[in-house]
GROMACS .gro file of C-alpha atoms in nm:
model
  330
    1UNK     CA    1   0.000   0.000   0.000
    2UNK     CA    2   0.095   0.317  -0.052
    3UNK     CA    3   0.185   0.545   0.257
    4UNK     CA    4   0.025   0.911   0.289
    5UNK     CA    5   0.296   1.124   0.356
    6UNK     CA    6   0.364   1.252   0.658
    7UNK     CA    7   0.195   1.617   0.744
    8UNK     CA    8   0.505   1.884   0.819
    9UNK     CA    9   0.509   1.950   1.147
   10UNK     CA   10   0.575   2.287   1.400
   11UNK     CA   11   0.852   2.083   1.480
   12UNK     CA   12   1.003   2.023   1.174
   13UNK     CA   13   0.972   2.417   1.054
   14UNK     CA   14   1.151   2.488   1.387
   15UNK     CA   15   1.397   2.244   1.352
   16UNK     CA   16   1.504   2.370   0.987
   17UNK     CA   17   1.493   2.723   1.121
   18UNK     CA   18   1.711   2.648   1.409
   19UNK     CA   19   1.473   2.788   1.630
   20UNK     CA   20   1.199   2.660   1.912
   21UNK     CA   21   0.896   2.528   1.841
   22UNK     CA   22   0.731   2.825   2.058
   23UNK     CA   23   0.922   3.055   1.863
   24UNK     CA   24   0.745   2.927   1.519
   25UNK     CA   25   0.409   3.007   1.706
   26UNK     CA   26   0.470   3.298   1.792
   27UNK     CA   27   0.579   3.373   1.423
   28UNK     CA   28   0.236   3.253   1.333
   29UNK     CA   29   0.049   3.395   1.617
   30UNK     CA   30   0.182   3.691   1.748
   31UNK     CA   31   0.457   3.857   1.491
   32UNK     CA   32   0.525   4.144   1.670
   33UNK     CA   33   0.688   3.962   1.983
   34UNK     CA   34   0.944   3.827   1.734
   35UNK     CA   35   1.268   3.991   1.590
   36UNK     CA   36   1.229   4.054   1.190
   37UNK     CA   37   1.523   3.861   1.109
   38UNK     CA   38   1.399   3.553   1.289
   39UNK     CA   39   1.065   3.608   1.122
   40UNK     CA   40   1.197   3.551   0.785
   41UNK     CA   41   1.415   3.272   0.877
   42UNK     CA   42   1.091   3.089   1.025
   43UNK     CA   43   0.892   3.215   0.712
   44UNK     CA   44   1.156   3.092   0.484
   45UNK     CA   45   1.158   2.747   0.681
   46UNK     CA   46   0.782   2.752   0.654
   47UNK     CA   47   0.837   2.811   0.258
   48UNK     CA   48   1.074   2.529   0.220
   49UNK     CA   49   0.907   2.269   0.370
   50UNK     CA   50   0.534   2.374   0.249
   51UNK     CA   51   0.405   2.401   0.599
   52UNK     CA   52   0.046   2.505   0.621
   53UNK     CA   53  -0.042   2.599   0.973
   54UNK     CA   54  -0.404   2.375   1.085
   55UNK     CA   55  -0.605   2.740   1.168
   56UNK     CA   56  -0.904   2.510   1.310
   57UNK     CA   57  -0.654   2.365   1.559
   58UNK     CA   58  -0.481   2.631   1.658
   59UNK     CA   59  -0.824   2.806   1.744
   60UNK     CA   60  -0.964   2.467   1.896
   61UNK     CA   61  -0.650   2.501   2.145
   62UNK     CA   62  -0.633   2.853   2.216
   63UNK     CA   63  -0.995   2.954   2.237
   64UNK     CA   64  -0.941   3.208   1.933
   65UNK     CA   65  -1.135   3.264   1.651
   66UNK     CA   66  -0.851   3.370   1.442
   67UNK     CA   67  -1.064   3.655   1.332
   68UNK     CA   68  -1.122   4.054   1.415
   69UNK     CA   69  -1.445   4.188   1.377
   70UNK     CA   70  -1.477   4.517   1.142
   71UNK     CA   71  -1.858   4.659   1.226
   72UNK     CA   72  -2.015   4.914   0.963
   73UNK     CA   73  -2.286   5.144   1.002
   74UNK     CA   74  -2.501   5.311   0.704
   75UNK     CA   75  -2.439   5.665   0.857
   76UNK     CA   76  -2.093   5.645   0.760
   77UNK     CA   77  -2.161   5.684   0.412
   78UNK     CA   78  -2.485   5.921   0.442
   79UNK     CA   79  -2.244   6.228   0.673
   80UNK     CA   80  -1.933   6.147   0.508
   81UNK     CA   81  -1.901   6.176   0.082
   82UNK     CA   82  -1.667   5.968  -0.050
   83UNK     CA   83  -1.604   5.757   0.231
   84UNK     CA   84  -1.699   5.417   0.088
   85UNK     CA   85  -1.346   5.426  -0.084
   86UNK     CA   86  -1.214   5.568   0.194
   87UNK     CA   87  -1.366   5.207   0.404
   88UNK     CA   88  -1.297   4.988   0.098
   89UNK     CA   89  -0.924   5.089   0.142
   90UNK     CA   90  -0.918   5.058   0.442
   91UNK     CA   91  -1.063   4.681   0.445
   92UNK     CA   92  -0.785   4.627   0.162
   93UNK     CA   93  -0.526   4.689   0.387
   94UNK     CA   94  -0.718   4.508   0.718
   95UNK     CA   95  -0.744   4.234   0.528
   96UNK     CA   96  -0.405   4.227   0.340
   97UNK     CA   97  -0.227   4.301   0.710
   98UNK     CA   98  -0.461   4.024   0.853
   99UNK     CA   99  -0.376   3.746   0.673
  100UNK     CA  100  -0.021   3.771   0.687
  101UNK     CA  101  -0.050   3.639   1.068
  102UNK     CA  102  -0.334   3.371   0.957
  103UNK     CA  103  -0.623   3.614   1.027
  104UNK     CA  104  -0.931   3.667   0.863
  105UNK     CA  105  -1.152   4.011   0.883
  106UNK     CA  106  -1.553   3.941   1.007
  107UNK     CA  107  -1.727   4.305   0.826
  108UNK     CA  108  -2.047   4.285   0.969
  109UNK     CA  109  -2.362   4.595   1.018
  110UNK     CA  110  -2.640   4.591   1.258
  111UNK     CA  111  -2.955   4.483   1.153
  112UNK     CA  112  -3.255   4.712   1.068
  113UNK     CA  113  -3.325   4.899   1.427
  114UNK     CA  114  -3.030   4.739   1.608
  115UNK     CA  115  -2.729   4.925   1.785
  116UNK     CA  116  -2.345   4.902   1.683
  117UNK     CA  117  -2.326   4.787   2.064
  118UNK     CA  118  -2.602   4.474   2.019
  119UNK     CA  119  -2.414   4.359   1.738
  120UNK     CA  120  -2.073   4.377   1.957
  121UNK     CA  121  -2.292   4.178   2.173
  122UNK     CA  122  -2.331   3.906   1.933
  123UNK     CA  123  -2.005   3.905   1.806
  124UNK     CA  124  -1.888   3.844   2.215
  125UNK     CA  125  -2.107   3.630   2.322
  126UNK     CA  126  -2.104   3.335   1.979
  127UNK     CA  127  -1.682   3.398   2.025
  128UNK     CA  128  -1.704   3.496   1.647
  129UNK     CA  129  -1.381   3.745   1.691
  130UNK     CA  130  -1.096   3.825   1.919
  131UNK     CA  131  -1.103   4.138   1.850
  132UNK     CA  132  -1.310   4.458   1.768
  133UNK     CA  133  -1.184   4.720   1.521
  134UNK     CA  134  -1.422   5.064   1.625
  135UNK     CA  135  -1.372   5.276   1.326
  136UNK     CA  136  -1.457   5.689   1.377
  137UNK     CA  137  -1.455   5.714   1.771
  138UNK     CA  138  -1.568   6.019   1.958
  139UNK     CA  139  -1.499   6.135   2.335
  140UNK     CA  140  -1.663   5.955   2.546
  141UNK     CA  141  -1.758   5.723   2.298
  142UNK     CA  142  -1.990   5.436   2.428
  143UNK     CA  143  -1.888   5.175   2.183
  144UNK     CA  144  -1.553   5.259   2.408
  145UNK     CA  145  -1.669   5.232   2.750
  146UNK     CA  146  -1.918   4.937   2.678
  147UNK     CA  147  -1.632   4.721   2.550
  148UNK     CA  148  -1.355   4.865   2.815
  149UNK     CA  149  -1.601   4.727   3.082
  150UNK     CA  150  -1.662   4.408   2.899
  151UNK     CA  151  -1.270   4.368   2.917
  152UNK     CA  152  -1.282   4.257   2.556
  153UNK     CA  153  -0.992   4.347   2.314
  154UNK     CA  154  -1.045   4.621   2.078
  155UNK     CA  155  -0.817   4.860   1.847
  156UNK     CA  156  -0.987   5.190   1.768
  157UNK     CA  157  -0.913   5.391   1.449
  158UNK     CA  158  -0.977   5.735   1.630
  159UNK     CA  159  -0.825   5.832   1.970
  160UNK     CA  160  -0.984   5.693   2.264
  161UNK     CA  161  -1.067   5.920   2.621
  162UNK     CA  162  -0.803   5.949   2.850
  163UNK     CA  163  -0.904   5.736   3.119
  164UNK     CA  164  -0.946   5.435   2.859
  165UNK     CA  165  -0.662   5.193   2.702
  166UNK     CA  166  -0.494   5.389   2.440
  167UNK     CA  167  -0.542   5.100   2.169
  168UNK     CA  168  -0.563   5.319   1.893
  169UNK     CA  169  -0.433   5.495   1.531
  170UNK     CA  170  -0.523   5.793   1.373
  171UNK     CA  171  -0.400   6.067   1.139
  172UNK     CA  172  -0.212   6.281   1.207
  173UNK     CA  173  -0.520   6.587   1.125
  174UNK     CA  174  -0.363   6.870   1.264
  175UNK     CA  175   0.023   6.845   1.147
  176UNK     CA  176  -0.099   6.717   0.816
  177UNK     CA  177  -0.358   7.001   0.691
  178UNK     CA  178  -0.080   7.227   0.864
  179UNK     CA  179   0.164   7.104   0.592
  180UNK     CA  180  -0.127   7.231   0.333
  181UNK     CA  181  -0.099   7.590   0.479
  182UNK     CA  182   0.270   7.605   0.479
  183UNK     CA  183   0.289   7.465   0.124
  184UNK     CA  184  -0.022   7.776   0.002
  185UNK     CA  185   0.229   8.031   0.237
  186UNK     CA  186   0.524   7.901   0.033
  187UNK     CA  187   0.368   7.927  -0.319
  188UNK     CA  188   0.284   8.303  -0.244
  189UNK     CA  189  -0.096   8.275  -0.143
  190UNK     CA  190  -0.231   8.505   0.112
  191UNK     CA  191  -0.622   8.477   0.223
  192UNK     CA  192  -0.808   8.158   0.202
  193UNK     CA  193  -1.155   8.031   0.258
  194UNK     CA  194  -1.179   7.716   0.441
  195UNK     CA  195  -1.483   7.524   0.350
  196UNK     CA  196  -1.554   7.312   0.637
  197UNK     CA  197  -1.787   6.995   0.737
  198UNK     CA  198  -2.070   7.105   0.972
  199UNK     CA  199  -2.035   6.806   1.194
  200UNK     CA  200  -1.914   6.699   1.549
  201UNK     CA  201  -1.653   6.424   1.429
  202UNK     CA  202  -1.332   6.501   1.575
  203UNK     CA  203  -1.114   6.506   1.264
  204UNK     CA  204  -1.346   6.805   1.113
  205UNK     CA  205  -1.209   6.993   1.432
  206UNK     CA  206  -0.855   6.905   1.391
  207UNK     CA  207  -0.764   6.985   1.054
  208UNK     CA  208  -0.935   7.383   1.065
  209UNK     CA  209  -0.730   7.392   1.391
  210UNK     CA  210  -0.409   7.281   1.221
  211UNK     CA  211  -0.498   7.484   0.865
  212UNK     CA  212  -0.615   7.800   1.075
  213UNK     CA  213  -0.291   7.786   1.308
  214UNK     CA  214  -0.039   7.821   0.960
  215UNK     CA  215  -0.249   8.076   0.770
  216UNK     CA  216  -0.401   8.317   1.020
  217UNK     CA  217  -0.574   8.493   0.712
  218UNK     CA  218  -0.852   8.244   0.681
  219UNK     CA  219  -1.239   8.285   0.682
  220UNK     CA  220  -1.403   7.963   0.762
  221UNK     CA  221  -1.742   7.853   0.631
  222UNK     CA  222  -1.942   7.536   0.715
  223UNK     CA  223  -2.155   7.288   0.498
  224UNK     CA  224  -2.375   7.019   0.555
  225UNK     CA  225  -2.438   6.909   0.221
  226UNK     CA  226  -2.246   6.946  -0.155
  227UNK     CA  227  -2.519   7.162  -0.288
  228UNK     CA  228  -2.483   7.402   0.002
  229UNK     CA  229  -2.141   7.434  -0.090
  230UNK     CA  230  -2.160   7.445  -0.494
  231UNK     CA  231  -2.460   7.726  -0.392
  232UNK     CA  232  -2.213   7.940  -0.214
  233UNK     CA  233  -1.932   7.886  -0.394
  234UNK     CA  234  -2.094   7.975  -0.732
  235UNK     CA  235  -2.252   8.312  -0.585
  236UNK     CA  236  -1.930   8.400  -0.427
  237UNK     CA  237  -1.814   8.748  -0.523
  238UNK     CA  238  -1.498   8.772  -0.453
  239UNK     CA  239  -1.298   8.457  -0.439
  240UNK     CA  240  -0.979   8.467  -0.199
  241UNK     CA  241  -0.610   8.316  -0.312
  242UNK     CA  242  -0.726   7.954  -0.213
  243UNK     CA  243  -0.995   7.768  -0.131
  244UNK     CA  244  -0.906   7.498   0.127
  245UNK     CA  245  -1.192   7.220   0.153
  246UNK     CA  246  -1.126   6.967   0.456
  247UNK     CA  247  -1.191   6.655   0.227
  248UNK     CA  248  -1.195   6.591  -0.138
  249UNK     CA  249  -1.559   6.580  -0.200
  250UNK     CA  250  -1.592   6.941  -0.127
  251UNK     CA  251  -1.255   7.023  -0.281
  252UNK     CA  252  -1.432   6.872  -0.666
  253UNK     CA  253  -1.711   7.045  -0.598
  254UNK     CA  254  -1.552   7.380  -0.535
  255UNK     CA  255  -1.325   7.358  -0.826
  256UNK     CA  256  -1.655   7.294  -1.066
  257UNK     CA  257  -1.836   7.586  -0.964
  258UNK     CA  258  -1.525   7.800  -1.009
  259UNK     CA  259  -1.453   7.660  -1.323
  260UNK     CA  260  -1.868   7.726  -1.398
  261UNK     CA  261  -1.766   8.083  -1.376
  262UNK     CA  262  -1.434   8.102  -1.565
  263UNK     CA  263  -1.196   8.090  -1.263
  264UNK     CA  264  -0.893   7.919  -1.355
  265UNK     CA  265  -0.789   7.646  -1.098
  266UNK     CA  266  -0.454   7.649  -1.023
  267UNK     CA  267  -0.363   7.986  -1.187
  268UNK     CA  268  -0.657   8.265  -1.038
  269UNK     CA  269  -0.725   8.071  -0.770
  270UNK     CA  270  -0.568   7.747  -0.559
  271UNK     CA  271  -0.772   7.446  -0.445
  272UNK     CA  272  -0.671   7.182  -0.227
  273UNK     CA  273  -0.840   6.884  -0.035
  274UNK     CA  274  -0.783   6.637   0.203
  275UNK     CA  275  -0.769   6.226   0.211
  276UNK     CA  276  -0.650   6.138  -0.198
  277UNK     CA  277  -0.952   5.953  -0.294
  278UNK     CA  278  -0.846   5.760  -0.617
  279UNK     CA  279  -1.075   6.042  -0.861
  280UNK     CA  280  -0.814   6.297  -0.713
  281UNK     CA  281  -0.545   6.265  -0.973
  282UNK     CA  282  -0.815   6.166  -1.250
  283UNK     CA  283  -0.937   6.511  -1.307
  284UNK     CA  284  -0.880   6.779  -1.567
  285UNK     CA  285  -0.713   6.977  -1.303
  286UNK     CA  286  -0.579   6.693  -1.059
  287UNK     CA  287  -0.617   6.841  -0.673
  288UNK     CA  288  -0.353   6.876  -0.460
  289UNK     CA  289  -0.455   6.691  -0.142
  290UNK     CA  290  -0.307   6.523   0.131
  291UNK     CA  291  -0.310   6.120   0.130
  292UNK     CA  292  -0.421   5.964   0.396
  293UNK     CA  293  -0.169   5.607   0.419
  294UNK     CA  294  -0.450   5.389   0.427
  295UNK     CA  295  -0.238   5.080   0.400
  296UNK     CA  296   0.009   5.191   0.680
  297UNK     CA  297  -0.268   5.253   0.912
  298UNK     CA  298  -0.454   4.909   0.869
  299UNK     CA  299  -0.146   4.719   0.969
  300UNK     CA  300  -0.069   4.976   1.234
  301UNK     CA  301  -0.450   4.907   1.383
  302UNK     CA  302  -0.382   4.494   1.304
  303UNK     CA  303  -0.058   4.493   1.487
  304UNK     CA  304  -0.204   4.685   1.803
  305UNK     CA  305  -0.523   4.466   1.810
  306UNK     CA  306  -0.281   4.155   1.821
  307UNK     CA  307  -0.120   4.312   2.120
  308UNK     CA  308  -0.467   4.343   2.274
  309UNK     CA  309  -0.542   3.976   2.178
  310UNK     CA  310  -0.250   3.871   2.370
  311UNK     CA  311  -0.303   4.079   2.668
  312UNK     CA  312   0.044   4.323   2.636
  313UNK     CA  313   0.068   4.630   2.851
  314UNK     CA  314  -0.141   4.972   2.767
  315UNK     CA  315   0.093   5.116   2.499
  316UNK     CA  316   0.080   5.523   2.353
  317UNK     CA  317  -0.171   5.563   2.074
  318UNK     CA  318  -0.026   5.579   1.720
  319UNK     CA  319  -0.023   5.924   1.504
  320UNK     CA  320   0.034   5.891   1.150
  321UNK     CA  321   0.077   6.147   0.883
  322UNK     CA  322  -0.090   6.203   0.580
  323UNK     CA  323   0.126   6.348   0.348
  324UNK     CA  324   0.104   6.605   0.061
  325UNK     CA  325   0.028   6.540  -0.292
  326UNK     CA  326   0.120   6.878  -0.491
  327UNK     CA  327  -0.068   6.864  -0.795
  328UNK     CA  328  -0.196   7.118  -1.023
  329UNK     CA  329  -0.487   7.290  -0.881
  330UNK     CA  330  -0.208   7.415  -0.631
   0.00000   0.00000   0.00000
């Protein structure tokens, strides 16, 4: 008869990597506890041999799922345009950084009439995820406090309150839309009109504080809707050196009803925006924006909700930049 062969082991990875077998788990469950170099002489053992870790087992004996949870709401997309490439980016690069340590990514959205904290409720109590990715927090966010007192590991893309774990990432608002005002300063410009999102989210706050801060010369203006903003900006009278628009939807939007009245973008007037959605460098006059690293922060939020998984010490929250994109339009 012919004998199956044998299934490659833990062992035999960590014997060909010189290495212990506890080592090689850790590889595979918890990356960030191990040294690069040794990571890609266990990875390049695991290569060689065609080990392919048993995910059912390893969950079976640790009481993991092996997966994070990534809850969406519909009012993401209804107060913010544009963000469902903003979110489908951002899964990209969950889901990318995920699988790397044998993860997968649970996107899930509360039923008709249901909370975002019953469905965190559902995901605890069936064990369907270690973890809980909270995407847009606020202060004293209740999605925050609900899971802090459940003890239950979560990563937060948004800063969390003081008196809570500091499990989170988020961009860098303020220095980024700063380095927008410095660039406008540089090129010569000298009054601007900030067109702003009328809403509460803390990221709308941050970047007029960090624009306003570098050009002092600004009059700020608040919308709650793109046809409030093409309204006012086609009935301006007298445009300034730049209009400044805290996101890219608004940014588009400006530029059209400028170029509606025969204002050059880019030459009588600057535009920028903020975040780089994909239609930024795609239009007649590509915007100058700032790009948010979309990539770079999904792996920054997988890596911290591992340490959370494995119950590490509290740890600072992570900043990251979004830099500048100088394109045209300014």
């Amino acid at each position: 008869m012919v004998q199956r062969p044998r299934r490659t082991t833990v062992a035999d990875v960590a014997r060909l990597a010189g290495v212990s077998a506890m080592t090689v788990s850790n590889v595979l469950n918890a990356p960030h506890r191990v040294s690069e170099p040794t990571v890609r002489t266990v990875q390049a053992a695991i290569d060689q041999l065609g080990y392919i870790p048993n995910h059912a087992a390893r969950a079976l004996s640790s009481g993991r799922s092996q997966v994070i949870g990534l809850p969406l709401y519909d009012e993401f997309s209804e107060e913010n345009p544009g963000l469902s490439g903003f979110l489908h980016g951002l899964l990209d690069g969950l889901v990318r950084a995920a699988a790397v340590s044998g993860y997968g990514v649970h996107v899930t959205t509360p039923t008709a009439g249901a909370t975002e904290i019953a469905l965190y409720e559902k995901l605890i109590a069936a064990r369907q995820v270690d973890a809980i990715v909270v995407l847009e927090t606020m202060p004293n966010d209740e999605r925050i406090e609900f899971l802090s007192q459940r003890r239950f590991p979560f990563v937060a893309f948004g800063r969390t309150g003081p008196h809570h774990r500091q499990c989170w990432v988020d961009v860098d608002n303020e220095s980024s839309m700063a380095g927008i005002a410095r660039h406008l300063r540089e090129t010569g410009r000298e009054s601007a009109l900030y067109l702003r999102t009328d809403s509460s989210l803390p990221w709308v706050h941050q970047r007029e504080d960090g624009f306003v801060r570098e050009f002092p010369h600004t009059v700020v203006r608040s919308f709650r809707t793109l046809e409030e903003l093409d309204a006012y900006v086609s009935s301006e009278s007298a445009p300034p050196d730049v209009l400044v628009a805290d996101n890219d939807a608004f940014a588009v939007v400006a530029m059209r009803a400028l170029q509606r009245r025969g204002v050059r973008v880019g030459e009588d007037i600057a535009v920028t925006g903020f975040n780089d959605f994909p239609f930024a460098s795609m239009l007649d006059t590509p915007l100058t924006t700032a790009r948010i690293p979309l990539r770079d922060i999904a792996s920054c939020l997988f890596d911290r909700a591992l340490l959370e998984i494995s119950g590490d010490p509290d740890q600072p929250g992570r900043l990251v930049t979004a830099p500048l994109v100088v394109r045209s339009s300014a």
